[in-house]
């Protein structure tokens, strides 16, 4: 059993900042990549940023230069520092993990989601 638990969402003003974190726990052998996706009302879930086990990041064009993804492999935790937020960033943010568990299954896991609202 593997769980991804997010924290750090909330309300921010335009131009403000928030930091999300996500910790994976359970029967984990190795984590290949972790990342963040988001889903706004009426829209499909979209990639925000991912980071590999060697700390190579990938960002959606819409967040480049504003968001920074980082990872603490010792803690199985991924962070998303979000700066210069705008109302278009309002969405439920989901943590994503591509990992191999201790029974050698390679699977994708999702967190429960955390709401980010950007509004004045």
PDB file of C-alpha atoms in Angstrom:
ATOM      1  CA  UNK A   1       0.000   0.000   0.000  1.00  0.00           C
ATOM      2  CA  UNK A   2       1.352   3.395  -1.038  1.00  0.00           C
ATOM      3  CA  UNK A   3      -0.084   6.785  -0.171  1.00  0.00           C
ATOM      4  CA  UNK A   4       0.645  10.279  -1.413  1.00  0.00           C
ATOM      5  CA  UNK A   5      -0.423  13.033   0.953  1.00  0.00           C
ATOM      6  CA  UNK A   6      -0.420  16.677  -0.099  1.00  0.00           C
ATOM      7  CA  UNK A   7      -0.408  19.812   1.980  1.00  0.00           C
ATOM      8  CA  UNK A   8       0.004  23.529   1.533  1.00  0.00           C
ATOM      9  CA  UNK A   9      -2.909  24.622  -0.601  1.00  0.00           C
ATOM     10  CA  UNK A  10      -5.086  27.581   0.218  1.00  0.00           C
ATOM     11  CA  UNK A  11      -5.935  31.113  -0.787  1.00  0.00           C
ATOM     12  CA  UNK A  12      -3.428  33.558  -2.252  1.00  0.00           C
ATOM     13  CA  UNK A  13      -3.720  37.001  -3.748  1.00  0.00           C
ATOM     14  CA  UNK A  14      -2.630  37.678  -7.318  1.00  0.00           C
ATOM     15  CA  UNK A  15       1.123  38.065  -7.312  1.00  0.00           C
ATOM     16  CA  UNK A  16       1.397  36.053  -4.126  1.00  0.00           C
ATOM     17  CA  UNK A  17       3.080  32.764  -3.332  1.00  0.00           C
ATOM     18  CA  UNK A  18       2.224  29.329  -2.009  1.00  0.00           C
ATOM     19  CA  UNK A  19       4.231  26.188  -1.445  1.00  0.00           C
ATOM     20  CA  UNK A  20       2.796  22.721  -1.894  1.00  0.00           C
ATOM     21  CA  UNK A  21       4.352  19.567  -0.528  1.00  0.00           C
ATOM     22  CA  UNK A  22       3.615  15.905  -1.089  1.00  0.00           C
ATOM     23  CA  UNK A  23       5.021  12.943   0.805  1.00  0.00           C
ATOM     24  CA  UNK A  24       4.884   9.362  -0.377  1.00  0.00           C
ATOM     25  CA  UNK A  25       4.722   6.607   2.205  1.00  0.00           C
ATOM     26  CA  UNK A  26       4.163   2.878   2.384  1.00  0.00           C
ATOM     27  CA  UNK A  27       5.743  -0.093   0.651  1.00  0.00           C
ATOM     28  CA  UNK A  28       8.042   1.888  -1.625  1.00  0.00           C
ATOM     29  CA  UNK A  29      11.128   0.425  -3.252  1.00  0.00           C
ATOM     30  CA  UNK A  30      12.051   3.381  -5.434  1.00  0.00           C
ATOM     31  CA  UNK A  31      10.410   6.508  -6.815  1.00  0.00           C
ATOM     32  CA  UNK A  32      11.205   7.281 -10.438  1.00  0.00           C
ATOM     33  CA  UNK A  33       9.457  10.605 -10.758  1.00  0.00           C
ATOM     34  CA  UNK A  34       7.111  12.802  -8.793  1.00  0.00           C
ATOM     35  CA  UNK A  35       5.179  15.798  -9.863  1.00  0.00           C
ATOM     36  CA  UNK A  36       2.132  17.979  -9.862  1.00  0.00           C
ATOM     37  CA  UNK A  37      -0.913  18.165 -12.067  1.00  0.00           C
ATOM     38  CA  UNK A  38      -3.884  20.476 -11.731  1.00  0.00           C
ATOM     39  CA  UNK A  39      -7.508  20.507 -12.730  1.00  0.00           C
ATOM     40  CA  UNK A  40      -9.649  23.607 -12.933  1.00  0.00           C
ATOM     41  CA  UNK A  41     -13.462  23.395 -13.043  1.00  0.00           C
ATOM     42  CA  UNK A  42     -14.687  22.215 -16.433  1.00  0.00           C
ATOM     43  CA  UNK A  43     -11.194  21.505 -17.713  1.00  0.00           C
ATOM     44  CA  UNK A  44      -9.028  18.422 -18.070  1.00  0.00           C
ATOM     45  CA  UNK A  45      -6.251  17.617 -15.652  1.00  0.00           C
ATOM     46  CA  UNK A  46      -2.993  19.095 -16.919  1.00  0.00           C
ATOM     47  CA  UNK A  47       0.670  18.766 -16.168  1.00  0.00           C
ATOM     48  CA  UNK A  48       2.199  21.478 -14.006  1.00  0.00           C
ATOM     49  CA  UNK A  49       5.676  20.140 -13.277  1.00  0.00           C
ATOM     50  CA  UNK A  50       7.510  16.875 -12.765  1.00  0.00           C
ATOM     51  CA  UNK A  51      10.934  15.940 -11.478  1.00  0.00           C
ATOM     52  CA  UNK A  52      12.908  12.769 -12.000  1.00  0.00           C
ATOM     53  CA  UNK A  53      14.855  10.791  -9.440  1.00  0.00           C
ATOM     54  CA  UNK A  54      17.992  12.549 -10.711  1.00  0.00           C
ATOM     55  CA  UNK A  55      16.348  15.941 -10.098  1.00  0.00           C
ATOM     56  CA  UNK A  56      15.683  16.815 -13.712  1.00  0.00           C
ATOM     57  CA  UNK A  57      12.627  19.092 -13.824  1.00  0.00           C
ATOM     58  CA  UNK A  58       9.993  19.587 -16.496  1.00  0.00           C
ATOM     59  CA  UNK A  59       7.502  22.453 -16.485  1.00  0.00           C
ATOM     60  CA  UNK A  60       4.366  23.405 -18.341  1.00  0.00           C
ATOM     61  CA  UNK A  61       4.942  26.537 -20.400  1.00  0.00           C
ATOM     62  CA  UNK A  62       2.294  28.363 -18.391  1.00  0.00           C
ATOM     63  CA  UNK A  63       4.283  28.096 -15.149  1.00  0.00           C
ATOM     64  CA  UNK A  64       7.892  28.384 -16.366  1.00  0.00           C
ATOM     65  CA  UNK A  65       9.738  31.096 -14.511  1.00  0.00           C
ATOM     66  CA  UNK A  66       7.091  31.265 -11.779  1.00  0.00           C
ATOM     67  CA  UNK A  67       6.967  27.766 -10.272  1.00  0.00           C
ATOM     68  CA  UNK A  68       9.857  25.680  -8.985  1.00  0.00           C
ATOM     69  CA  UNK A  69       9.672  21.959  -8.313  1.00  0.00           C
ATOM     70  CA  UNK A  70      12.124  20.262  -5.986  1.00  0.00           C
ATOM     71  CA  UNK A  71      12.505  16.911  -4.353  1.00  0.00           C
ATOM     72  CA  UNK A  72      13.926  15.430  -1.159  1.00  0.00           C
ATOM     73  CA  UNK A  73      14.636  11.796  -1.959  1.00  0.00           C
ATOM     74  CA  UNK A  74      15.471  10.939   1.650  1.00  0.00           C
ATOM     75  CA  UNK A  75      11.988  12.062   2.696  1.00  0.00           C
ATOM     76  CA  UNK A  76      10.133  10.830  -0.430  1.00  0.00           C
ATOM     77  CA  UNK A  77       8.790  14.358  -0.685  1.00  0.00           C
ATOM     78  CA  UNK A  78       8.238  16.708  -3.598  1.00  0.00           C
ATOM     79  CA  UNK A  79       7.659  20.438  -3.288  1.00  0.00           C
ATOM     80  CA  UNK A  80       6.147  23.031  -5.587  1.00  0.00           C
ATOM     81  CA  UNK A  81       7.066  26.632  -4.891  1.00  0.00           C
ATOM     82  CA  UNK A  82       4.537  28.822  -6.683  1.00  0.00           C
ATOM     83  CA  UNK A  83       5.362  32.515  -7.114  1.00  0.00           C
ATOM     84  CA  UNK A  84       3.633  35.342  -8.921  1.00  0.00           C
ATOM     85  CA  UNK A  85       0.352  33.492  -8.820  1.00  0.00           C
ATOM     86  CA  UNK A  86      -2.508  34.609 -11.028  1.00  0.00           C
ATOM     87  CA  UNK A  87      -6.211  33.691 -11.063  1.00  0.00           C
ATOM     88  CA  UNK A  88      -5.615  31.238 -13.914  1.00  0.00           C
ATOM     89  CA  UNK A  89      -3.605  29.106 -11.462  1.00  0.00           C
ATOM     90  CA  UNK A  90      -6.761  28.400  -9.473  1.00  0.00           C
ATOM     91  CA  UNK A  91      -7.334  24.651  -9.511  1.00  0.00           C
ATOM     92  CA  UNK A  92      -7.142  21.463  -7.505  1.00  0.00           C
ATOM     93  CA  UNK A  93      -3.509  20.397  -7.499  1.00  0.00           C
ATOM     94  CA  UNK A  94      -2.758  16.678  -7.490  1.00  0.00           C
ATOM     95  CA  UNK A  95       0.495  15.040  -6.534  1.00  0.00           C
ATOM     96  CA  UNK A  96       1.672  12.263  -8.833  1.00  0.00           C
ATOM     97  CA  UNK A  97       4.205   9.520  -8.238  1.00  0.00           C
ATOM     98  CA  UNK A  98       5.682   6.955 -10.637  1.00  0.00           C
ATOM     99  CA  UNK A  99       7.225   4.333  -8.418  1.00  0.00           C
ATOM    100  CA  UNK A 100       8.088   0.725  -7.856  1.00  0.00           C
ATOM    101  CA  UNK A 101       6.763  -0.884  -4.693  1.00  0.00           C
ATOM    102  CA  UNK A 102       8.339  -3.615  -2.607  1.00  0.00           C
ATOM    103  CA  UNK A 103       6.468  -6.322  -4.531  1.00  0.00           C
ATOM    104  CA  UNK A 104       8.245  -5.021  -7.670  1.00  0.00           C
ATOM    105  CA  UNK A 105       5.138  -3.554  -9.255  1.00  0.00           C
ATOM    106  CA  UNK A 106       5.681  -0.258 -11.067  1.00  0.00           C
ATOM    107  CA  UNK A 107       2.572   1.852 -10.686  1.00  0.00           C
ATOM    108  CA  UNK A 108       1.303   5.409 -10.788  1.00  0.00           C
ATOM    109  CA  UNK A 109      -0.189   6.909  -7.673  1.00  0.00           C
ATOM    110  CA  UNK A 110      -2.158  10.086  -7.075  1.00  0.00           C
ATOM    111  CA  UNK A 111      -2.762  12.192  -4.025  1.00  0.00           C
ATOM    112  CA  UNK A 112      -6.193  13.304  -2.945  1.00  0.00           C
ATOM    113  CA  UNK A 113      -5.720  16.838  -4.244  1.00  0.00           C
ATOM    114  CA  UNK A 114      -5.340  20.209  -2.586  1.00  0.00           C
ATOM    115  CA  UNK A 115      -7.236  23.350  -3.567  1.00  0.00           C
ATOM    116  CA  UNK A 116      -5.324  26.438  -4.660  1.00  0.00           C
ATOM    117  CA  UNK A 117      -7.385  29.592  -5.102  1.00  0.00           C
ATOM    118  CA  UNK A 118      -5.900  32.841  -6.376  1.00  0.00           C
ATOM    119  CA  UNK A 119      -8.192  35.781  -5.825  1.00  0.00           C
ATOM    120  CA  UNK A 120      -8.167  39.309  -4.527  1.00  0.00           C
TER     121      UNK A 120
END
